[in-house]
Coordinates of C-alpha atoms in Angstrom, one line a residue:
M249 CA 20.3 17.5 22.8
T250 CA 23.0 16.1 20.5
F251 CA 24.0 13.6 23.3
I252 CA 20.4 12.4 23.6
I253 CA 20.1 11.8 19.8
D254 CA 23.5 10.0 19.7
F255 CA 22.4 7.8 22.6
L256 CA 19.1 7.0 20.9
T257 CA 20.6 6.2 17.6
T258 CA 23.7 4.2 18.8
R259 CA 22.6 2.5 22.0
M260 CA 19.0 1.6 21.2
G261 CA 17.7 -0.8 18.5
E262 CA 15.1 0.2 16.0
V263 CA 12.5 -1.8 17.7
A264 CA 13.0 0.0 21.0
L265 CA 13.1 3.4 19.3
T266 CA 9.9 2.5 17.4
M267 CA 8.0 1.6 20.6
M268 CA 9.3 4.7 22.3
A269 CA 8.1 6.9 19.4
V270 CA 4.7 5.3 19.4
S271 CA 4.3 5.7 23.1
L272 CA 5.4 9.3 23.1
A273 CA 3.0 10.1 20.3
A274 CA 0.2 8.4 22.2
V275 CA 0.9 10.3 25.4
L276 CA 1.2 13.7 23.9
G277 CA -1.8 13.1 21.6
L278 CA -4.1 11.9 24.3
L279 CA -3.3 14.9 26.5
F280 CA -3.7 17.2 23.5
G281 CA -7.0 15.7 22.6
R282 CA -8.4 16.4 26.1
L283 CA -8.1 20.1 25.4
S284 CA -11.4 21.6 24.3
F285 CA -13.1 24.9 23.5
R286 CA -16.8 24.9 24.5
G287 CA -17.0 21.2 24.4
I288 CA -15.2 20.9 21.0
G289 CA -11.8 19.3 20.7
L290 CA -9.7 16.9 18.7
G291 CA -10.4 13.9 21.0
I292 CA -8.6 10.8 19.9
G293 CA -7.6 12.6 16.7
G294 CA -5.0 14.5 18.7
V295 CA -2.8 11.3 18.6
L296 CA -2.5 11.7 14.8
F297 CA -1.3 15.3 15.1
A298 CA 1.1 14.4 17.9
G299 CA 2.5 11.6 15.8
I300 CA 3.0 14.0 12.9
A301 CA 5.0 16.3 15.2
V302 CA 7.1 13.5 16.7
G303 CA 7.7 12.2 13.2
D304 CA 8.7 15.5 11.8
L305 CA 11.2 16.1 14.7
S306 CA 12.6 12.6 14.3
A307 CA 13.2 13.1 10.7
R308 CA 15.0 16.4 11.2
A309 CA 17.2 14.6 13.9
G310 CA 18.0 11.7 11.6
I311 CA 16.3 9.1 13.8
H312 CA 15.0 6.0 11.9
F313 CA 12.4 3.5 13.0
S314 CA 11.6 -0.1 12.1
A315 CA 9.4 -0.2 9.1
E316 CA 8.3 -3.8 9.9
M317 CA 7.3 -2.8 13.4
F318 CA 5.3 0.2 12.1
E319 CA 3.5 -2.1 9.7
F320 CA 2.5 -4.6 12.4
I321 CA 1.5 -2.0 15.0
R322 CA -0.6 -0.1 12.5
E323 CA -2.4 -3.2 11.1
F324 CA -3.0 -4.8 14.6
G325 CA -4.3 -1.5 15.9
L326 CA -6.7 -1.2 13.0
I327 CA -8.0 -4.7 13.3
L328 CA -8.5 -4.4 17.0
F329 CA -10.4 -1.1 16.5
V330 CA -12.8 -2.2 13.8
F331 CA -13.5 -5.5 15.4
T332 CA -14.5 -4.0 18.7
I333 CA -16.7 -1.4 16.9
G334 CA -18.4 -4.4 15.1
V335 CA -19.0 -6.2 18.3
Q336 CA -20.4 -3.0 19.8
V337 CA -22.9 -2.2 17.0
G338 CA -23.6 -5.9 16.0
P339 CA -26.5 -6.5 18.4
G340 CA -28.4 -3.4 17.2
F341 CA -27.2 -3.3 13.6
F342 CA -30.2 -5.0 11.9
A343 CA -32.7 -3.7 14.4
S344 CA -31.6 -0.1 13.5
L345 CA -32.8 -0.7 9.9
R346 CA -36.4 -1.2 10.9
K347 CA -39.3 1.2 11.4
A348 CA -38.4 4.8 12.2
G349 CA -34.7 3.9 12.1
L350 CA -35.1 3.1 8.4
Q351 CA -35.9 6.7 7.5
F352 CA -33.0 7.9 9.6
N353 CA -30.7 5.4 8.0
L354 CA -31.7 6.4 4.5
A355 CA -31.0 10.0 5.2
A356 CA -27.6 9.1 6.7
A357 CA -26.7 6.8 3.8
S358 CA -27.6 9.7 1.4
I359 CA -25.1 11.9 3.2
V360 CA -22.4 9.3 2.8
C361 CA -23.2 8.7 -0.9
L362 CA -23.3 12.4 -1.7
G363 CA -19.9 12.7 0.1
V364 CA -18.5 10.1 -2.1
L365 CA -19.9 11.8 -5.3
V366 CA -18.5 15.2 -4.2
T367 CA -15.1 13.5 -3.5
V368 CA -15.0 12.0 -7.0
A369 CA -16.1 15.2 -8.6
I370 CA -13.2 17.1 -6.8
G371 CA -10.8 14.4 -8.0
I372 CA -11.9 14.8 -11.6
I373 CA -12.2 18.6 -11.7
F374 CA -9.1 19.5 -9.8
D375 CA -7.0 16.4 -10.7
V376 CA -6.4 15.3 -7.1
P377 CA -4.6 12.0 -6.9
V378 CA -6.6 9.1 -5.4
P379 CA -4.4 8.6 -2.3
Q380 CA -4.8 12.2 -1.2
L381 CA -8.5 12.2 -2.2
V382 CA -9.5 9.3 0.1
G383 CA -7.5 10.8 3.0
L384 CA -9.3 14.2 2.5
M385 CA -12.7 12.4 2.4
S386 CA -11.9 10.6 5.7
G387 CA -10.7 13.8 7.4
A388 CA -13.6 15.9 6.1
V389 CA -16.1 13.4 7.7
T390 CA -14.0 13.0 10.8
N391 CA -14.1 9.2 10.3
T392 CA -10.9 7.5 11.5
P393 CA -11.8 4.0 10.5
G394 CA -12.2 5.3 7.0
L395 CA -8.6 6.5 7.0
G396 CA -7.6 3.0 8.1
A397 CA -9.6 1.4 5.3
A398 CA -8.0 3.8 2.8
V399 CA -4.5 3.0 3.9
Q400 CA -5.2 -0.7 3.9
A401 CA -6.8 -0.5 0.4
L402 CA -3.8 1.3 -1.0
S403 CA -1.5 -1.3 0.5
D404 CA -3.5 -4.2 -0.9
A405 CA -3.5 -2.5 -4.3
G406 CA 0.3 -2.4 -4.3
A407 CA 0.6 1.3 -4.0
S408 CA 4.1 2.9 -3.4
A409 CA 5.2 3.9 0.0
E410 CA 4.7 7.5 -0.9
D411 CA 1.1 6.9 -1.9
I412 CA 0.4 4.9 1.2
A413 CA 1.7 7.9 3.3
A414 CA -0.6 10.4 1.5
P415 CA -4.0 9.6 3.1
P416 CA -2.9 10.6 6.6
L417 CA -1.7 13.9 5.2
G418 CA -5.1 14.7 3.6
Y419 CA -6.9 13.4 6.7
A420 CA -4.9 15.8 9.0
V421 CA -5.5 18.8 6.8
A422 CA -9.2 18.3 6.4
Y423 CA -10.0 17.0 9.9
P424 CA -10.2 20.4 11.9
F425 CA -12.8 21.9 9.5
G426 CA -14.7 18.5 9.5
I427 CA -15.4 19.0 13.2
V428 CA -16.5 22.7 12.7
G429 CA -18.4 22.0 9.5
I430 CA -21.0 19.7 11.0
L431 CA -21.8 22.3 13.7
L432 CA -22.2 25.0 11.0
S433 CA -24.5 22.7 9.0
M434 CA -26.8 22.2 12.0
L435 CA -27.0 25.9 12.6
L436 CA -27.5 26.7 8.9
V437 CA -30.5 24.3 8.7
R438 CA -31.9 25.7 11.9
F439 CA -31.8 29.4 10.9
A440 CA -32.6 28.9 7.2
L441 CA -35.8 27.0 8.1
K442 CA -36.6 29.0 11.2
V443 CA -36.8 26.1 13.6
D444 CA -38.3 26.5 17.0
I445 CA -36.3 24.2 19.4
K446 CA -39.0 24.1 22.1
A447 CA -41.7 23.2 19.6
E448 CA -39.5 20.4 18.2
A449 CA -38.9 19.0 21.7
A450 CA -42.6 19.1 22.4
R451 CA -43.4 17.4 19.1
F452 CA -40.9 14.7 19.8
D453 CA -42.4 14.1 23.3
V454 CA -45.9 13.7 21.7
E455 CA -44.6 11.2 19.1
R456 CA -42.9 9.2 21.8
R457 CA -46.0 9.0 23.9
K458 CA -47.8 7.5 20.8
G459 CA -45.4 4.7 20.9
A460 CA -42.3 6.1 19.0
S461 CA -40.0 5.0 21.8
A462 CA -38.4 1.6 22.3
S463 CA -40.6 0.7 25.2
L464 CA -43.3 -1.9 24.8
P465 CA -46.9 -0.8 25.6
T466 CA -49.2 -2.7 27.9
M467 CA -53.0 -3.2 28.3
N468 CA -55.4 -4.8 30.7
V469 CA -58.1 -6.6 28.8
A470 CA -61.2 -8.3 30.2
V471 CA -62.5 -11.4 28.5
H472 CA -66.0 -10.8 27.2
N473 CA -66.0 -13.0 24.2
A474 CA -68.1 -16.1 25.1
N475 CA -66.4 -18.1 22.3
F476 CA -63.4 -18.6 24.6
E477 CA -65.3 -19.7 27.7
G478 CA -63.8 -22.9 28.9
H479 CA -61.0 -22.9 26.3
K480 CA -57.3 -23.0 26.9
L481 CA -55.2 -19.8 26.3
A482 CA -53.2 -21.7 23.7
E483 CA -56.3 -21.7 21.5
V484 CA -56.4 -17.9 21.4
P485 CA -55.0 -17.0 18.0
G486 CA -51.9 -14.7 18.1
L487 CA -51.1 -15.2 21.8
F488 CA -47.7 -16.5 23.0
D489 CA -46.0 -17.0 19.7
D490 CA -46.7 -13.9 17.7
G491 CA -44.8 -11.3 19.7
L492 CA -47.6 -10.8 22.2
V493 CA -47.4 -12.0 25.8
A494 CA -49.9 -12.3 28.7
S495 CA -47.7 -11.8 31.7
R496 CA -50.4 -11.8 34.3
M497 CA -54.0 -13.0 34.6
K498 CA -56.6 -12.1 37.2
T499 CA -59.2 -14.8 37.8
E500 CA -61.9 -15.4 40.6
A501 CA -59.2 -17.3 42.5
G502 CA -56.7 -14.4 42.3
L503 CA -53.7 -13.3 40.3
I504 CA -51.8 -16.1 38.4
V505 CA -49.2 -16.5 35.7
P506 CA -51.1 -17.5 32.6
R507 CA -49.9 -20.6 30.8
R508 CA -50.8 -22.3 27.6
D509 CA -53.1 -24.8 29.4
T510 CA -54.7 -22.2 31.5
I511 CA -58.6 -22.3 31.1
L512 CA -60.3 -18.9 30.2
H513 CA -63.5 -17.8 31.8
M514 CA -65.7 -14.8 31.2
G515 CA -64.5 -11.8 33.2
D516 CA -60.9 -12.9 33.5
V517 CA -58.5 -10.0 33.0
L518 CA -55.2 -10.4 31.0
H519 CA -52.2 -8.1 31.3
L520 CA -50.9 -7.9 27.7
V521 CA -47.4 -6.8 26.7
G522 CA -46.4 -6.3 23.1
P523 CA -46.6 -4.1 20.0
Q524 CA -49.4 -1.6 20.1
D525 CA -51.1 -2.9 17.0
K526 CA -51.1 -6.5 18.2
I527 CA -52.4 -5.5 21.6
H528 CA -55.3 -3.6 20.0
A529 CA -56.1 -6.6 17.7
M530 CA -56.1 -8.9 20.7
Q531 CA -58.4 -6.6 22.6
M532 CA -60.8 -6.6 19.8
I533 CA -60.9 -10.4 19.9
L534 CA -61.1 -11.0 23.7
G535 CA -63.2 -8.1 25.0
E536 CA -62.5 -4.6 26.3
V537 CA -59.9 -2.5 28.0
V538 CA -60.4 -2.1 31.8
D539 CA -58.6 -0.2 34.6
T540 CA -58.5 -3.3 36.9
P541 CA -55.0 -3.2 38.6
L542 CA -53.0 -6.3 38.1
S543 CA -50.2 -5.4 40.5
T544 CA -48.2 -8.3 42.1
K545 CA -48.2 -6.5 45.5
G546 CA -50.0 -8.5 48.1
T547 CA -50.0 -11.7 46.0
D548 CA -47.8 -14.7 45.7
L549 CA -46.5 -13.5 42.3
R550 CA -43.3 -11.5 41.8
W551 CA -41.5 -10.0 38.9
G552 CA -37.8 -9.6 38.5
R553 CA -35.1 -8.7 36.0
M554 CA -32.2 -10.9 35.3
V555 CA -29.3 -11.1 32.9
V556 CA -28.8 -14.0 30.6
T557 CA -25.3 -15.2 31.2
D558 CA -25.6 -19.0 31.2
K559 CA -24.4 -20.4 27.9
H560 CA -26.8 -23.3 28.0
A561 CA -29.7 -20.8 27.9
T562 CA -28.4 -18.9 24.9
S563 CA -29.0 -19.9 21.3
H564 CA -32.2 -21.7 22.3
R565 CA -35.8 -20.6 21.4
L566 CA -38.0 -19.7 24.2
R567 CA -40.4 -22.5 23.1
T568 CA -37.5 -25.0 23.6
L569 CA -36.6 -23.6 27.1
A570 CA -40.3 -24.1 28.1
L571 CA -39.9 -21.9 31.1
D572 CA -43.7 -21.5 31.5
E573 CA -44.4 -25.3 31.4
A574 CA -41.4 -26.3 33.5
Y575 CA -41.4 -23.5 36.1
G576 CA -44.7 -21.6 35.7
V577 CA -43.0 -18.3 34.9
T578 CA -43.4 -15.9 31.9
I579 CA -40.9 -13.8 30.2
S580 CA -42.8 -10.5 29.4
R581 CA -39.9 -8.4 28.0
I582 CA -36.4 -8.8 26.6
M583 CA -34.0 -5.8 26.7
R584 CA -31.3 -6.1 24.1
A585 CA -28.8 -3.4 23.2
G586 CA -31.0 -0.8 24.8
V587 CA -34.1 -1.9 22.9
E588 CA -37.1 -3.7 24.4
L589 CA -38.2 -6.7 22.4
S590 CA -41.5 -8.5 22.6
P591 CA -40.9 -12.3 23.4
R592 CA -42.1 -14.8 20.8
G593 CA -42.1 -18.5 20.9
D594 CA -39.2 -18.6 18.4
S595 CA -37.3 -15.8 20.0
T596 CA -33.7 -16.7 20.9
L597 CA -32.1 -15.4 24.0
Q598 CA -28.6 -13.9 23.6
F599 CA -25.8 -13.5 26.1
G600 CA -26.3 -10.2 27.9
D601 CA -30.0 -10.0 27.3
I602 CA -32.0 -8.5 30.2
V603 CA -35.3 -10.3 30.6
T604 CA -38.3 -9.5 32.8
V605 CA -39.7 -12.7 34.5
V606 CA -43.1 -12.9 36.2
G607 CA -44.0 -15.8 38.5
A608 CA -43.9 -17.2 42.0
K609 CA -40.9 -16.1 44.1
D610 CA -39.4 -19.6 44.3
A611 CA -39.9 -20.2 40.6
I612 CA -38.2 -16.9 39.7
E613 CA -35.2 -17.9 41.8
T614 CA -35.1 -21.2 40.0
V615 CA -35.2 -19.6 36.6
R616 CA -32.5 -17.2 37.8
G617 CA -30.2 -20.1 38.1
V618 CA -31.3 -21.4 34.6
L619 CA -30.5 -18.1 32.9
G620 CA -27.4 -17.3 34.9
D621 CA -27.9 -13.7 36.1
Q622 CA -24.2 -13.5 37.0
S623 CA -23.3 -9.8 36.3
S624 CA -19.6 -10.5 37.0
K625 CA -19.5 -12.4 33.6
L626 CA -20.5 -9.2 31.9
E627 CA -17.3 -7.6 33.2
M628 CA -15.0 -10.1 31.6
V629 CA -13.7 -10.3 28.0
D630 CA -13.8 -13.7 26.4
F631 CA -10.4 -13.6 24.9
P632 CA -10.7 -16.9 23.0
G633 CA -13.9 -15.5 21.4
L634 CA -11.9 -12.2 20.6
F635 CA -9.0 -13.9 18.9
I636 CA -11.1 -16.5 16.9
G637 CA -13.2 -13.6 15.8
I638 CA -10.2 -11.7 14.6
M639 CA -8.9 -14.8 12.8
F640 CA -12.3 -15.2 11.1
G641 CA -12.4 -11.5 10.2
V642 CA -8.9 -11.5 8.7
L643 CA -9.8 -14.6 6.7
L644 CA -13.0 -13.1 5.5
G645 CA -11.2 -9.9 4.5
S646 CA -8.8 -11.9 2.3
I647 CA -11.5 -13.5 0.2
P648 CA -11.7 -11.8 -3.3
L649 CA -15.2 -10.9 -4.4
A650 CA -15.7 -10.6 -8.1
L651 CA -18.5 -8.0 -8.7
P652 CA -19.9 -7.0 -12.1
G653 CA -18.4 -3.8 -13.5
L654 CA -15.4 -3.7 -11.3
P655 CA -11.9 -4.1 -13.0
A656 CA -10.6 -6.3 -10.2
P657 CA -12.1 -8.4 -7.4
L658 CA -13.1 -6.6 -4.3
K659 CA -11.7 -7.6 -0.9
L660 CA -12.9 -6.4 2.4
G661 CA -9.4 -6.2 3.6
L662 CA -8.1 -5.8 7.2
A663 CA -10.6 -3.0 7.8
G664 CA -13.8 -4.5 6.3
G665 CA -13.3 -8.2 7.1
P666 CA -13.0 -7.9 10.9
L667 CA -15.8 -5.3 10.9
V668 CA -18.3 -7.6 9.0
A669 CA -17.2 -10.6 11.1
A670 CA -17.7 -8.7 14.3
I671 CA -21.1 -7.4 13.4
L672 CA -22.2 -11.0 12.6
L673 CA -20.6 -12.5 15.7
G674 CA -21.9 -9.6 17.8
Q675 CA -25.4 -10.4 16.5
L676 CA -25.0 -14.0 17.3
G677 CA -23.6 -13.2 20.8
S678 CA -22.2 -16.6 21.7
W679 CA -21.6 -20.0 20.2
G680 CA -20.2 -23.1 22.0
P681 CA -17.3 -22.0 24.2
F682 CA -17.0 -18.6 22.6
T683 CA -18.7 -15.3 23.6
W684 CA -18.7 -12.1 21.6
V685 CA -20.5 -9.8 24.0
M686 CA -18.1 -7.4 25.6
P687 CA -18.6 -5.2 28.7
P688 CA -18.9 -1.5 27.5
V689 CA -15.8 -0.5 29.6
A690 CA -13.7 -3.3 28.1
N691 CA -14.9 -2.7 24.6
H692 CA -14.1 1.0 24.9
A693 CA -10.6 0.3 26.3
L694 CA -9.7 -2.1 23.6
R695 CA -11.2 0.1 20.9
E696 CA -9.2 3.2 22.1
F697 CA -6.0 1.2 22.4
G698 CA -6.4 -0.1 18.9
I699 CA -7.0 3.3 17.3
V700 CA -4.3 5.0 19.4
L701 CA -1.8 2.5 18.0
F702 CA -3.0 3.1 14.4
L703 CA -3.1 6.9 14.6
A704 CA 0.3 7.1 16.3
V705 CA 1.9 5.0 13.5
V706 CA 0.3 6.9 10.6
G707 CA 1.2 10.2 12.2
L708 CA 4.8 9.2 12.6
K709 CA 5.1 8.0 9.1
A710 CA 3.5 11.2 7.7
G711 CA 5.3 13.6 10.0
S712 CA 8.3 14.3 7.7
R713 CA 6.0 15.5 4.9
F714 CA 3.1 17.3 6.7
L715 CA 4.5 20.8 7.2
D716 CA 6.0 20.9 3.7
T717 CA 2.7 19.9 2.2
L718 CA 0.7 22.4 4.2
L719 CA 3.0 25.4 3.8
N720 CA 4.7 24.8 0.4
G721 CA 2.4 22.3 -1.3
D722 CA -1.4 21.9 -1.9
G723 CA -2.4 22.2 1.8
L724 CA -4.6 25.3 1.4
S725 CA -6.4 23.8 -1.6
W726 CA -6.9 20.6 0.4
I727 CA -8.6 22.6 3.1
L728 CA -11.0 24.0 0.6
Y729 CA -11.7 20.5 -0.9
G730 CA -12.3 19.1 2.6
A731 CA -14.7 21.9 3.4
L732 CA -16.8 21.1 0.3
I733 CA -16.8 17.4 1.1
T734 CA -18.0 18.2 4.6
L735 CA -20.7 20.9 3.9
I736 CA -22.3 20.0 0.6
P737 CA -23.8 16.6 1.6
L738 CA -24.8 17.8 5.1
V739 CA -26.6 21.0 4.0
I740 CA -28.4 19.3 1.1
V741 CA -29.7 16.3 3.0
G742 CA -30.4 18.5 6.1
L743 CA -32.6 21.0 4.2
V744 CA -34.3 18.3 2.1
A745 CA -35.0 16.1 5.1
R746 CA -36.5 18.9 7.1
A747 CA -38.3 20.8 4.4
L748 CA -39.7 18.0 2.3
F749 CA -39.9 15.0 4.7
G750 CA -40.7 16.8 7.9
F751 CA -37.9 15.4 10.0
N752 CA -37.9 16.6 13.6
Y753 CA -35.0 19.0 13.8
L754 CA -33.5 17.5 16.9
S755 CA -33.7 14.0 15.4
L756 CA -32.2 15.5 12.2
C757 CA -29.2 16.8 14.2
G758 CA -28.7 13.3 15.6
V759 CA -28.7 12.0 12.0
L760 CA -26.2 14.6 10.8
A761 CA -23.9 13.9 13.8
G762 CA -24.3 10.1 13.3
S763 CA -23.5 10.4 9.5
M764 CA -20.1 11.8 10.5
T765 CA -19.8 9.4 13.5
D766 CA -18.8 12.5 15.4
P767 CA -19.4 12.5 19.2
P768 CA -18.6 16.2 19.6
A769 CA -21.4 17.0 17.1
L770 CA -23.8 14.8 19.1
A771 CA -22.8 16.7 22.3
F772 CA -23.6 20.0 20.5
A773 CA -26.9 18.6 19.3
N774 CA -27.8 17.4 22.8
A775 CA -27.0 20.9 24.2
Q776 CA -29.8 22.4 22.1
S777 CA -32.5 20.6 24.1
P778 CA -32.8 18.1 27.0
A779 CA -35.0 15.9 24.8
P780 CA -33.2 12.6 23.9
A781 CA -34.2 12.9 20.2
A782 CA -30.7 13.5 18.9
A783 CA -29.1 10.7 20.9
I784 CA -31.7 8.2 19.7
A785 CA -31.3 9.1 16.0
Y786 CA -27.5 9.1 16.4
A787 CA -27.6 5.5 17.8
S788 CA -30.0 4.5 15.0
V789 CA -27.7 5.4 12.1
Y790 CA -24.3 4.8 13.7
P791 CA -23.9 1.1 12.8
L792 CA -24.8 1.4 9.2
V793 CA -22.8 4.6 8.7
M794 CA -19.7 3.2 10.3
G795 CA -19.8 0.3 7.8
L796 CA -20.4 2.6 4.8
R797 CA -17.6 4.9 5.9
I798 CA -15.1 2.0 6.1
F799 CA -16.1 0.6 2.7
A800 CA -16.3 3.8 0.7
P801 CA -12.6 4.5 0.6
Q802 CA -11.9 1.0 -0.5
L803 CA -14.3 1.3 -3.4
L804 CA -12.8 4.6 -4.4
V805 CA -9.3 3.1 -4.5
L806 CA -10.5 0.1 -6.5
L807 CA -12.5 2.1 -9.0
L808 CA -10.2 5.1 -9.5
M809 CA -6.7 3.9 -9.3

């Protein structure tokens, strides 16, 4: 053993030693994170604990690492992690704040805000220093990006090396109960309010049939309003440009694709696609609902789905593309980030959108060439877009923002800047030669790589102090503080949302899991019922909560230090 230590310290440089330590922490942590009990494990958090163990052993052996390398690896890993998160959630970020998602997001945001208030109260009552406090908060809510934001905020504030090393210690101490606490909260709400899981699943199915899901409803309407006899479809108010589409039309001559200049006659049947309220309003204008089938089988019409991958088709309004006028086809649906959107004249296609096209077979194939439909492009990462996005994010994070009431300007930093930039760019999709849509597999790989680098470094740097803090310091008190930060917001919001606002319990479990951005908790929620209520709610709140969890530690550092 002595020979190995002598070889490492005398024959290898600090850079090589640093890379070896980071790699060792990553390997051990990823293997350790795969271990689970009844589906519950540390996951990627295992890298932090492995880093702490390697760091502790290295300190005892007198092995030193490159501080500059640590700094670069940690910051680069954090930037890569938060940027890929932003790109992932960007397309659905603003959509998640609408309709039912708004109620879910208000509940999740309340959990975050309550957690911040509990954290501040603990700091004031028990005199816990801010560096430990923000680490405890991030660990208690199992949010690793929050830990990264805390470390970065302390570094930007000019904190000492000892203070910068404190958040990972608090995170590691509070993290285990954070995982268990969310599950206990779900069970407490369930048994305290005597929830019937089967009844909740049935209730969710009923609500979904009424239009609560993301799918667009359809209706076949026969024209009985004589006012439209002999007039063009373009003269029907609310059709084409108001989120409502007529994708097929049955006339005396047969089934056709309706166009703006198509002439209406009494008895024609339109297949309408769009929001339920707008379809109903259009039916009241045109005539009555009929059961007449408008299938394309046995006709010259076809329908097909294709992916928008041609950059010339993106960032253009559907009205500008004029697919109906030029090719005689209609786009009846747009699928974006798992949500069906109703096409409008001013709708803009984005890279990666899946569109449903109705028209003649030859016309559909022509439009396929216009839109791209090259799935292979979705499997590639546009690295120029990635790096210019990171550059923009770092620049954005460096801009000081003077806010009333704050003692110093607020900066988004290396955690917030790339996140905000990625959300905006992910929403944009593409611009010029740059694309910010990533294949899920590539996004996941880059995201995991970034967070592994970050956790390995913070673990290695905190390793020399972890056991001493846990056994001889305030470790036991920290566990109690972390439990309070975990349980109080979840239990209060869970009980209020269910008892006062009538949340579906399964959806509520998804909100609770999403408020902690905790996949194991989502798995536990999903195991209670096959209904997808929990997963839908989790996805609805995840984008907003992730942003709040990253900004909260920065605000605490700025306000309390």
